[in-house]
Coordinates of C-alpha atoms in Angstrom, one line a residue:
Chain A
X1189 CA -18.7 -34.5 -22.9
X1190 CA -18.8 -33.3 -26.7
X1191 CA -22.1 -31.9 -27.5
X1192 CA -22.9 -30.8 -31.3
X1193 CA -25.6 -28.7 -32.5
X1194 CA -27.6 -31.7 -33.2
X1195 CA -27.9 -31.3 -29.2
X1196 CA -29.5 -28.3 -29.6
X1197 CA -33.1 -28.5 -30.8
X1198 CA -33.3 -31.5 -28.7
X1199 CA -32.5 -29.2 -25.8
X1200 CA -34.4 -26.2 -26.3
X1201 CA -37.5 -28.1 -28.4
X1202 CA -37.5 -31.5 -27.5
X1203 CA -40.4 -32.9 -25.4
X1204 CA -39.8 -34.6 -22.2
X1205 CA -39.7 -37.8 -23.2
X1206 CA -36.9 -36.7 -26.3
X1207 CA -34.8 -35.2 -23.3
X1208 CA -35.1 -38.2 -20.8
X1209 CA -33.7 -40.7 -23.6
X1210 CA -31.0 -37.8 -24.4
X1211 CA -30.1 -37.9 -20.7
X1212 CA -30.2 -41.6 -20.8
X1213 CA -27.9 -42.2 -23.5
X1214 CA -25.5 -39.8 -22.1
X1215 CA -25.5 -42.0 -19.0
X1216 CA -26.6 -38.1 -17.4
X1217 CA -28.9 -40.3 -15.0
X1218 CA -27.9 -42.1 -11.5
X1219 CA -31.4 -44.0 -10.6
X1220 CA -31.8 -43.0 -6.9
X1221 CA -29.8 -39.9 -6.9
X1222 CA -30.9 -37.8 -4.6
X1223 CA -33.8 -39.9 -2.8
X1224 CA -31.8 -39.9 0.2
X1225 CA -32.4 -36.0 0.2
X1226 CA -36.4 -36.4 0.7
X1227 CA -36.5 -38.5 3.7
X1228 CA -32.7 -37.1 5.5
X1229 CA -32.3 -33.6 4.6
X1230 CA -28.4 -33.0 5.0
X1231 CA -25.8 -30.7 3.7
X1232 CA -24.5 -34.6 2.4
X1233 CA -27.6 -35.8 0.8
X1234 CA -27.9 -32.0 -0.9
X1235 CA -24.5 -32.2 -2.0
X1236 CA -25.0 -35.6 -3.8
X1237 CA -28.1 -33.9 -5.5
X1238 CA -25.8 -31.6 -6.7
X1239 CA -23.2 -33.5 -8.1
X1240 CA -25.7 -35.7 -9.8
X1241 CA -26.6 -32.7 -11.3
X1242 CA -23.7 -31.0 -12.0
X1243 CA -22.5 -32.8 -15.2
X1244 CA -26.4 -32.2 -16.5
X1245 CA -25.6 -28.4 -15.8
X1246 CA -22.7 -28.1 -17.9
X1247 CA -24.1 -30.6 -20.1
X1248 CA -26.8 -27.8 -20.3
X1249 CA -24.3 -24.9 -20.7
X1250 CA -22.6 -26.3 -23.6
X1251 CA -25.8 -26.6 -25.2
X1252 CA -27.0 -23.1 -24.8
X1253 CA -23.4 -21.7 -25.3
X1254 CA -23.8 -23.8 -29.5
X1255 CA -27.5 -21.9 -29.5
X1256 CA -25.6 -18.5 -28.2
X1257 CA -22.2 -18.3 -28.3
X1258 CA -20.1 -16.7 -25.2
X1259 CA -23.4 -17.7 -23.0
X1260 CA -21.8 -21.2 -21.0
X1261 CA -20.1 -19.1 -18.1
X1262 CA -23.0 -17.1 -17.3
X1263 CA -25.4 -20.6 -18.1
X1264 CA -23.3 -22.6 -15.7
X1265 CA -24.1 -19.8 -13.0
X1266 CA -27.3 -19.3 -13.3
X1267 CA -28.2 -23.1 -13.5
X1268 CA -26.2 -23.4 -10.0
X1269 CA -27.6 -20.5 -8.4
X1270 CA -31.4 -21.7 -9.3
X1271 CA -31.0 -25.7 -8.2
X1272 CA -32.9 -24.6 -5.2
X1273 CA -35.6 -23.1 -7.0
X1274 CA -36.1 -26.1 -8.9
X1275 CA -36.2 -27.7 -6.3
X1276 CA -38.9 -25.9 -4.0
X1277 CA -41.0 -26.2 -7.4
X1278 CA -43.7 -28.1 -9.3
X1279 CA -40.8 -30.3 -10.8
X1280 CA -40.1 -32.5 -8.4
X1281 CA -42.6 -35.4 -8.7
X1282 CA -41.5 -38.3 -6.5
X1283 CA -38.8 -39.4 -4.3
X1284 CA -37.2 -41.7 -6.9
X1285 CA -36.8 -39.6 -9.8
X1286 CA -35.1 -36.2 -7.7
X1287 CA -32.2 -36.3 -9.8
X1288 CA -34.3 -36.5 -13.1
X1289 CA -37.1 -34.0 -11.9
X1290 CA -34.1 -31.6 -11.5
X1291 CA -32.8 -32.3 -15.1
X1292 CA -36.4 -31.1 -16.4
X1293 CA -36.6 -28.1 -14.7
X1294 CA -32.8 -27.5 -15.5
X1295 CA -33.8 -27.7 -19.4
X1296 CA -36.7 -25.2 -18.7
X1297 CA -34.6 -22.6 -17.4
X1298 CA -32.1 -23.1 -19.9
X1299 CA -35.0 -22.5 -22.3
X1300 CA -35.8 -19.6 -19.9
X1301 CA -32.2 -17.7 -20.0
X1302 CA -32.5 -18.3 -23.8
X1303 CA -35.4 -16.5 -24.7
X1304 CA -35.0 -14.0 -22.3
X1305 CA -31.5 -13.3 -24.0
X1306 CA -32.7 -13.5 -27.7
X1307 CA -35.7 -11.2 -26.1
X1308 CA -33.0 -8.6 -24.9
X1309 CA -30.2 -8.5 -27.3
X1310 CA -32.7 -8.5 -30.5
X1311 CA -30.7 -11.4 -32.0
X1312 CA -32.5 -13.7 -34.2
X1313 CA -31.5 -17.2 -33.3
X1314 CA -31.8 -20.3 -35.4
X1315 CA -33.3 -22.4 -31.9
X1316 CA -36.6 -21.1 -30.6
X1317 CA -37.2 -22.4 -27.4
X1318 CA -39.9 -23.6 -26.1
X1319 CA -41.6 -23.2 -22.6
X1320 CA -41.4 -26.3 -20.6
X1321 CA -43.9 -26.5 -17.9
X1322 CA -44.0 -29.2 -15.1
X1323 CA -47.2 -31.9 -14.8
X1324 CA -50.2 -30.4 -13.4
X1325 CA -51.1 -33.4 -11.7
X1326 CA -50.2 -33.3 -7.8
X1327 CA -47.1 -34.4 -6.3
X1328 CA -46.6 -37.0 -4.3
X1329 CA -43.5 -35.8 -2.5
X1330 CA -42.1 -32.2 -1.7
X1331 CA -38.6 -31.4 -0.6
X1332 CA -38.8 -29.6 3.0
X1333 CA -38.0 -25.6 3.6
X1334 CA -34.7 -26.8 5.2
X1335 CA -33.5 -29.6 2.4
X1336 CA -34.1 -26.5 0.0
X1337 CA -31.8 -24.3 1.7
X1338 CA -29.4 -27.3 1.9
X1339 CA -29.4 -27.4 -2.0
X1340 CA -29.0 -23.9 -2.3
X1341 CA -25.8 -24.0 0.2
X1342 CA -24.1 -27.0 -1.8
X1343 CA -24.9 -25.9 -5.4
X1344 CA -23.6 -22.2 -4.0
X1345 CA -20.1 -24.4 -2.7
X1346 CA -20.1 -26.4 -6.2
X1347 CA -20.0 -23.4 -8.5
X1348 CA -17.8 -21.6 -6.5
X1349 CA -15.4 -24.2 -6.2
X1350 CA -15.4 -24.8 -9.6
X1351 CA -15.0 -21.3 -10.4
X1352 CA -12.1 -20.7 -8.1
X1353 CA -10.5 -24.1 -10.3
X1354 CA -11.4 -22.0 -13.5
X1355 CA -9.8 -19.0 -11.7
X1356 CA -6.4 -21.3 -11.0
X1357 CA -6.3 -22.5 -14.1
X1358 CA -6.0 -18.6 -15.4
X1359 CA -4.0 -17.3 -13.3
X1360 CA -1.3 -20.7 -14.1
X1361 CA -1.5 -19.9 -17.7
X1362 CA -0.9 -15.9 -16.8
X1363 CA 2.3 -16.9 -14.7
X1364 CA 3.8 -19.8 -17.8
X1365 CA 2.8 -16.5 -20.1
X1366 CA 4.3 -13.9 -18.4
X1367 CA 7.5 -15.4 -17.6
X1368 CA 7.7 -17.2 -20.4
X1369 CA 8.0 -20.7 -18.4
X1370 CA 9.0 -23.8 -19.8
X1371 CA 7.3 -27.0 -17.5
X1372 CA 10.2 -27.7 -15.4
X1373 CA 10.7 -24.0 -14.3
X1374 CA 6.9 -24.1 -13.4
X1375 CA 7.4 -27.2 -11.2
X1376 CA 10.6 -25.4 -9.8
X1377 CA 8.9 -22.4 -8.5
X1378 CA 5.8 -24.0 -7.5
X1379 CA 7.3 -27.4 -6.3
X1380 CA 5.6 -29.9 -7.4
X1381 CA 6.6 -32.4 -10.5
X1382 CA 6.9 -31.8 -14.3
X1383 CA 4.0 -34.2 -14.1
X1384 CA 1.9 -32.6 -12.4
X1385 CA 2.3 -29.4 -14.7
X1386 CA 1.4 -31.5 -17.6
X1387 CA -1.9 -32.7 -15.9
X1388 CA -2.7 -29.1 -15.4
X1389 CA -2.0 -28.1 -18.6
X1390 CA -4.1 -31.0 -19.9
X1391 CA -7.4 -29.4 -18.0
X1392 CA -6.8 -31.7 -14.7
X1393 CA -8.1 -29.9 -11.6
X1394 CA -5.3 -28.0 -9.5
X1395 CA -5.6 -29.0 -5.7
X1396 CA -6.3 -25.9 -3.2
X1397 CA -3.5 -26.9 -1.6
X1398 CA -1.5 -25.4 -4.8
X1399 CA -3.4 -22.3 -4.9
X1400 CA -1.7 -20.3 -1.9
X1401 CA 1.5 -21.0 -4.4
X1402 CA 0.0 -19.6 -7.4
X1403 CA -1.5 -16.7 -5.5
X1404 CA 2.2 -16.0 -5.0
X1405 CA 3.4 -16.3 -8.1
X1406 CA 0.8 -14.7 -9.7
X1407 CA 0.8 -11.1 -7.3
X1408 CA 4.2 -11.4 -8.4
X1409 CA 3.7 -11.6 -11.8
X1410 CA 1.1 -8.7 -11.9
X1411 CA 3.6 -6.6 -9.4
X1412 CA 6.6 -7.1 -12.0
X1413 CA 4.4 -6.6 -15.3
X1414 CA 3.8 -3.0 -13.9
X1415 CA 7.0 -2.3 -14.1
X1416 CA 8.6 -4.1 -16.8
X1417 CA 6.9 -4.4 -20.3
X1418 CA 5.1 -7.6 -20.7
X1419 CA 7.6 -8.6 -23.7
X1420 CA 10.5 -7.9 -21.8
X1421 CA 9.8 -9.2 -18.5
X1422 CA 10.7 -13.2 -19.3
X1423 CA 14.4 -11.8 -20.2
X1424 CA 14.0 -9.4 -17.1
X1425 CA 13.7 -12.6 -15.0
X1426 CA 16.6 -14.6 -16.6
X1427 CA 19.2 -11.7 -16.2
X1428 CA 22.0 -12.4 -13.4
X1429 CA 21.3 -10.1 -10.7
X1430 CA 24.9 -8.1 -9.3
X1431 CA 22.6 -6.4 -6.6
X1432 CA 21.5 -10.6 -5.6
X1433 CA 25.2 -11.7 -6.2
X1434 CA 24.6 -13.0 -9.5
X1435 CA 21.0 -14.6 -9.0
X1436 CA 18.6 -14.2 -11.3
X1437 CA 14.8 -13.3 -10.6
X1438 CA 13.8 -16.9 -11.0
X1439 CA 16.3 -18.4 -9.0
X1440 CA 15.2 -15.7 -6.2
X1441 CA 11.8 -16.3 -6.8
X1442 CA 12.6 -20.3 -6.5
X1443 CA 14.1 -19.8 -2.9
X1444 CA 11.4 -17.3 -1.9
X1445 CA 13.1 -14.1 -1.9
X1446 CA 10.8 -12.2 -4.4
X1447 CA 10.0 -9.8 -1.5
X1448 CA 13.7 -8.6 -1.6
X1449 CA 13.7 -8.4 -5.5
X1450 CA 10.3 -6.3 -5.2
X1451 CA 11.5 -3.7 -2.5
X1452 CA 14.7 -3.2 -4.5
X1453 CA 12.5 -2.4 -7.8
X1454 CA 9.7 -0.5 -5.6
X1455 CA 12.5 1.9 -4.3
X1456 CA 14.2 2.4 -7.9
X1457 CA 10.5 2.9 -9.7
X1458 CA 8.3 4.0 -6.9
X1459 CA 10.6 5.7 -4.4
X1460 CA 13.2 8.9 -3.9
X1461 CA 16.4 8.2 -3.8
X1462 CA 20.0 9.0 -4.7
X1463 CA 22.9 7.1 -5.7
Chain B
X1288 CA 15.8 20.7 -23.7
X1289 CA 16.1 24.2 -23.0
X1290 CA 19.6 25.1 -21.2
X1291 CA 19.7 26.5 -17.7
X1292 CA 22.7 28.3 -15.9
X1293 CA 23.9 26.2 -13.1
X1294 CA 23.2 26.8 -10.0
X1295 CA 25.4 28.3 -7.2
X1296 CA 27.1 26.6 -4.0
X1297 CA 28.4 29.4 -1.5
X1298 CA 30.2 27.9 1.2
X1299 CA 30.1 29.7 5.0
X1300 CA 32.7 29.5 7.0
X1301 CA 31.1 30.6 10.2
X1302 CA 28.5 27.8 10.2
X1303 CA 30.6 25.4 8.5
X1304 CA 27.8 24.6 5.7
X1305 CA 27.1 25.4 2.2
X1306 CA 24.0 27.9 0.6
X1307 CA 22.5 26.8 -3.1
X1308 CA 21.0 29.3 -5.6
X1309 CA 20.1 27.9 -9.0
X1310 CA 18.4 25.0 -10.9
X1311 CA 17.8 22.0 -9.4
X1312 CA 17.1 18.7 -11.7
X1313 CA 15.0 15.8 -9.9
X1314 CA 13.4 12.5 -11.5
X1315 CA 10.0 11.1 -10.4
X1316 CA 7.9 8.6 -12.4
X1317 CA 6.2 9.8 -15.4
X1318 CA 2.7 8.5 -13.9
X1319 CA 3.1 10.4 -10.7
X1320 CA 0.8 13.6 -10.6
X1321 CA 2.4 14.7 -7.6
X1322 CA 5.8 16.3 -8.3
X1323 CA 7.3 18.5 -5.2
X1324 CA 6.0 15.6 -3.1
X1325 CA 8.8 13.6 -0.9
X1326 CA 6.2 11.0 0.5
X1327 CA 7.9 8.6 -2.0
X1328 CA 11.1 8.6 -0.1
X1329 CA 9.3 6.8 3.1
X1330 CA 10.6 3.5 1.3
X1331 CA 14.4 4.9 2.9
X1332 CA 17.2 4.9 1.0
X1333 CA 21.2 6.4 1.6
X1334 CA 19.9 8.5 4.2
X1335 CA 16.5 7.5 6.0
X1336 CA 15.8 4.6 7.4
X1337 CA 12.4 3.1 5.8
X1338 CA 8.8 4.5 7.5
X1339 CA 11.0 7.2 9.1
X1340 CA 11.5 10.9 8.0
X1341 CA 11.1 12.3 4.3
X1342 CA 13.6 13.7 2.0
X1343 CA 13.5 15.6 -1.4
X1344 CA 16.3 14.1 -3.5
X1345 CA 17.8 16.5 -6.5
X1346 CA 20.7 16.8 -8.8
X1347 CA 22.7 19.9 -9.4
X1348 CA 23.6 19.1 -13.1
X1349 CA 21.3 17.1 -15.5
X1350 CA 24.5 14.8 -16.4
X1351 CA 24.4 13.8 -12.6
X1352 CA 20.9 12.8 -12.9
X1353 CA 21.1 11.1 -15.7
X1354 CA 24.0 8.9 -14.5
X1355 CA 21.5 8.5 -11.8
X1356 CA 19.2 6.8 -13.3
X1357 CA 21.6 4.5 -15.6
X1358 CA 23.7 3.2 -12.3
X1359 CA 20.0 2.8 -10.8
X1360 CA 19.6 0.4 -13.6
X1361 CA 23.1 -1.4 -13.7
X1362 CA 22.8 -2.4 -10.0
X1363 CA 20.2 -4.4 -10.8
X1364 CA 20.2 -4.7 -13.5
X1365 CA 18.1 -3.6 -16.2
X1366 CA 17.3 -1.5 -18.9
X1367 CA 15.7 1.5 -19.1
X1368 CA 14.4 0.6 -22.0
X1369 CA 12.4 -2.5 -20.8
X1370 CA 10.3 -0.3 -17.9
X1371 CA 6.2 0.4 -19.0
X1372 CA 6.3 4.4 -19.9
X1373 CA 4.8 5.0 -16.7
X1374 CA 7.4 4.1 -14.8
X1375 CA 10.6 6.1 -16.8
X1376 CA 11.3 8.7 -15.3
X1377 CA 10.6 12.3 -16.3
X1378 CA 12.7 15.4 -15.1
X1379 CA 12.1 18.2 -13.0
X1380 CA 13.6 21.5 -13.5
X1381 CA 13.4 23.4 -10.1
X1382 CA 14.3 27.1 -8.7
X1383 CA 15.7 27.4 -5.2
X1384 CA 17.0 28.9 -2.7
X1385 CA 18.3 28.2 0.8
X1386 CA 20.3 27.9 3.2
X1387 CA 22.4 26.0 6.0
X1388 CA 23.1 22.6 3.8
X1389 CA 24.9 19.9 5.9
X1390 CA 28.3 19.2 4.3
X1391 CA 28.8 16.0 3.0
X1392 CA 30.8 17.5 -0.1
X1393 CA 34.3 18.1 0.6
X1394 CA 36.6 16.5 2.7
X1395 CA 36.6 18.4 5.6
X1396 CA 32.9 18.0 5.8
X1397 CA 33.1 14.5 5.2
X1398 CA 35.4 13.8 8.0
X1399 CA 33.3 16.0 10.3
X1400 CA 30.7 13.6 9.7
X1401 CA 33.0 10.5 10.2
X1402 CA 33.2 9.8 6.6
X1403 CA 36.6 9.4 4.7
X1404 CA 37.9 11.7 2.1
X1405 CA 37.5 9.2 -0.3
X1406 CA 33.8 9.3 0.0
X1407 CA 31.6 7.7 -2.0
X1408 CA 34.4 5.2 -3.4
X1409 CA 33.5 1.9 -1.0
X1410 CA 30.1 3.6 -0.1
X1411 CA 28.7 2.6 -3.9
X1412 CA 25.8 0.1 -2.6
X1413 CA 23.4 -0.8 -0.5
X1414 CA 25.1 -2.4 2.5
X1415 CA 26.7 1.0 2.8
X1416 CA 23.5 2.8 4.0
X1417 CA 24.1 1.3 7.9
X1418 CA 27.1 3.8 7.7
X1419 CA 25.2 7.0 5.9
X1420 CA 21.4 6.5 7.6
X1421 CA 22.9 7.2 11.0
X1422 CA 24.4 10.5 9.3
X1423 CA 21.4 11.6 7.8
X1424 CA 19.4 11.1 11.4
X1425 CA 22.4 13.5 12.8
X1426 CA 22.2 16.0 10.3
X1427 CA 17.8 15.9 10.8
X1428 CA 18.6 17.0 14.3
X1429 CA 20.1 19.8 14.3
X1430 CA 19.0 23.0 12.3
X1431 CA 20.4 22.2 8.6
X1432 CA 17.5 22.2 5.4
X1433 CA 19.2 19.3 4.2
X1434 CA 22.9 18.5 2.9
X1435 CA 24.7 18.6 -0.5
X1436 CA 26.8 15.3 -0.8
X1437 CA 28.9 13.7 -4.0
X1438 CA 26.8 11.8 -5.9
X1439 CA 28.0 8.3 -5.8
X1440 CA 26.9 8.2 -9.6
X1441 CA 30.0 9.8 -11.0
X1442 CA 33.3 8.9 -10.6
X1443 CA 35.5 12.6 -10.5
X1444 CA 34.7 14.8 -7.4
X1445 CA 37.5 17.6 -8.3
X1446 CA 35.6 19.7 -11.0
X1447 CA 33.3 22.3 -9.7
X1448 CA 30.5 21.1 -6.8
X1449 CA 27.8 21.9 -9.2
X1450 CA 28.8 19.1 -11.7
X1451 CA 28.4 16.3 -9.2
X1452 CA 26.7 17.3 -6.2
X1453 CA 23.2 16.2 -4.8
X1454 CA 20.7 18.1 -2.6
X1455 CA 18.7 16.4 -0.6
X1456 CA 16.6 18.6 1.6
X1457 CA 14.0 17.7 4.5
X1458 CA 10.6 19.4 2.8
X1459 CA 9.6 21.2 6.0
X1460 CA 13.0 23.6 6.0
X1461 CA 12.7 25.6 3.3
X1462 CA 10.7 27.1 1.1
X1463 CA 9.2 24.8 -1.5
X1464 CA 11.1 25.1 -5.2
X1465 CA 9.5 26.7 -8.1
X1466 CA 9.0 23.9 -11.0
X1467 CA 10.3 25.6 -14.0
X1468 CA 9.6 22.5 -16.5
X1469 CA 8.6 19.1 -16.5
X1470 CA 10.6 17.3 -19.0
X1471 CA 9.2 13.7 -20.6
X1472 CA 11.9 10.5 -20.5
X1473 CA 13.0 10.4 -23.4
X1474 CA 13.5 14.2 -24.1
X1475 CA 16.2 13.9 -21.0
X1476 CA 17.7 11.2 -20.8
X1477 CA 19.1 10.4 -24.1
X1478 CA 19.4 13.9 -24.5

């Protein structure tokens, strides 16, 4: 989603009517979403809550990150971790409009986190922010103790999830970086197809059942940059090996023999030993 | 680098094993605060088996420890160069004395020890060590401080011991050396 800083006084100014049509037009909105949560508390009604608000969240983030630059990590976290606390508050107002209710007291903590940080670092900011409270009139539904703690648990497994994807995605570009990978060699040593790499590098998410893969390569990657300078470490790899009869580093790395490469560098740089 | 006299080999006929007086070279990673330590050698090498007994590896001539280090890096290989400064090695100038070294230098000694006189030539890499770990274990039990062998980094064994040898001593059997200078990578090796 592309958000300018037109996006931004709506965001941290706009009443509540200005932020329901902004949610509208970005089709933020899934009528129903989360109704199922009032009536049939669930780790699988909580968890559709939370995707329906997940793409408001970093909807959110983007937002306060054009107010503050360097703010949409910490944003997205903070918006994940407090869900529940929306949720156990005045902002939900019935059992059809969950989904939204959240979206408004998303947009007050955002307003929240900004203040506060314009507050702490002295910065003077273009945006002020202003306080958004929920309706003093009484609610006709409130979300149980245990549908709460439900919330909590699945906005808790979203953000982690997606951080351990952000995490992936680093360590993939610190492995292509510090080997100096072309695609194929990347789909070589991780075995899956030049495809695949592309999609990666394009921003698509990398399946867990990669990760175990990229663990590996990356360990290995920080193991050999400690001994080898990070400039001459991509050459290091391509050299034919006489101690691996003629292999180089990648093709032993390829056919999971790093271990035996690594023991033969730990003994020459971190042992005692004689020719 | 300052010069230093070599050291001394005195060979004793009675116990059939050589006696060292002199200077002592020895390389350890420049990061490494712990210099007379030999915990490093628990990774094994020509004459321990991995996770088994340490050893304090040395060179009697600098030239013997720098050839050292450059076959180190040809067997691999690699270039000095190309290693983070933390890792290059820096060299130690020791002072000791002691006695009752196994030996694994001339060619009696080597064929006392099963070895042939051509020793190191065919012993040059790793497969080798099945042959010289089983040594090593024999000369650990019985009384010796450790044994003085030809270093299979230079090529001529006829010129006098102290050009080519290596020490290697188990650290509880004599008296620890005196470190006379620690001397930075590349004020060594390309010296």
């Amino acid at each position: 989603m592309e958000i300018t800083t037109a996006d931004v006084p709506v965001i941290l100014q706009g009443s509540v009517g200005t932020l329901e049509r902004w949610l509208d037009v970005r089709s933020l909105l899934r009528p129903g979403a989360g109704a199922d949560l009032v009536g049939n508390p669930s780790l699988a009604t909580a968890s559709d809550l939370v995707a329906s608000a997940d793409p408001i969240i970093h909807a959110f983030s983007l937002v306060a990150a054009k107010a503050t630059p360097g703010l949409e990590l910490s944003v997205g976290a903070a918006l994940h971790m407090d869900l529940a606390a929306i949720c156990a508050s005045g902002w939900i107002r019935s059992a059809g409009s969950v989904q939204r209710d959240v979206a408004f007291g998303l947009v007050a903590r955002v307003r929240e986190i900004l203040s506060s940080q314009a507050n702490v670092s002295g910065v003077v900011t273009r945006y002020e922010s202003f306080t958004l409270h929920p309706s003093a009139e009484p609610q006709t539904v409130q979300l149980s103790d245990i549908a709460v703690a439900y919330v909590g648990a699945a906005a808790l497994d979203q953000w982690s999830t997606e951080y351990a994807e952000r995490d992936y995605q680093l360590k993939l570009e610190r492995i292509k970086t510090g080997f100096r990978l072309r695609v194929s060699e990347l789909a070589k040593l991780l075995g899956v197809t030049r495809e695949a790499v592309r999609q990666w590098n394009a921003g698509a998410g990398i399946s867990p059942d990669r990760w175990g893969e990229i663990d590996r390569l990356h360990d290995l990657v920080t193991q050999l940059q400690r001994y080898f300078r990070p400039e001459a470490l991509p050459g290091q790899v391509r050299r034919k090996l006489r101690a691996f009869d003629g292999m180089t580093g990648l093709e032993l790395i390829a056919t999971g023999r790093e271990a035996e490469l690594l023991l033969r560098y730990r003994r020459i740089f971190e042992g005692d030993i004689t020719q | 680098m300052a010069a230093y006299e070599p050291g001394v080999f005195t060979y004793n006929a009675t116990t059939s094993d050589y006696s060292f007086s002199g200077v002592l070279y020895r390389h350890i990673p420049a990061y490494s605060d712990e210099p007379l330590t030999a915990r490093f050698s628990i990774v094994g090498g020509r004459w321990n088996q991995p996770n088994s007994y340490l050893l304090f590896h040395t060179y009697s001539s600098v030239q013997t420890a720098q050839l050292a280090l450059t076959n180190q890096a040809n067997a691999v290989p690699f270039d000095w160069e190309a290693v983070n400064p933390e890792y290059q090695k820096d060299l130690l100038v020791l002072r000791l004395t002691v006695n009752h070294l196994a030996d694994l230098a001339t060619s009696g000694g080597l064929q006392n020890y099963g070895l042939p006189i051509e020793y190191p030539i065919g012993f040059e890499e790793e497969d080798a060590w099945t042959t010289t770990r089983p040594i090593g274990q024999r000369v650990l039990s019985s009384a010796a401080a450790g044994l003085v062998t030809r270093s299979a980094s230079v090529s001529q064994w006829t010129s006098p011991m102290v050009d080519w040898a290596e020490v290697v001593l188990f650290p509880d059997r004599s008296d620890p050396p005196l470190l006379l200078e620690r001397i930075p990578f590349r004020d060594w090796y390309y010296a």
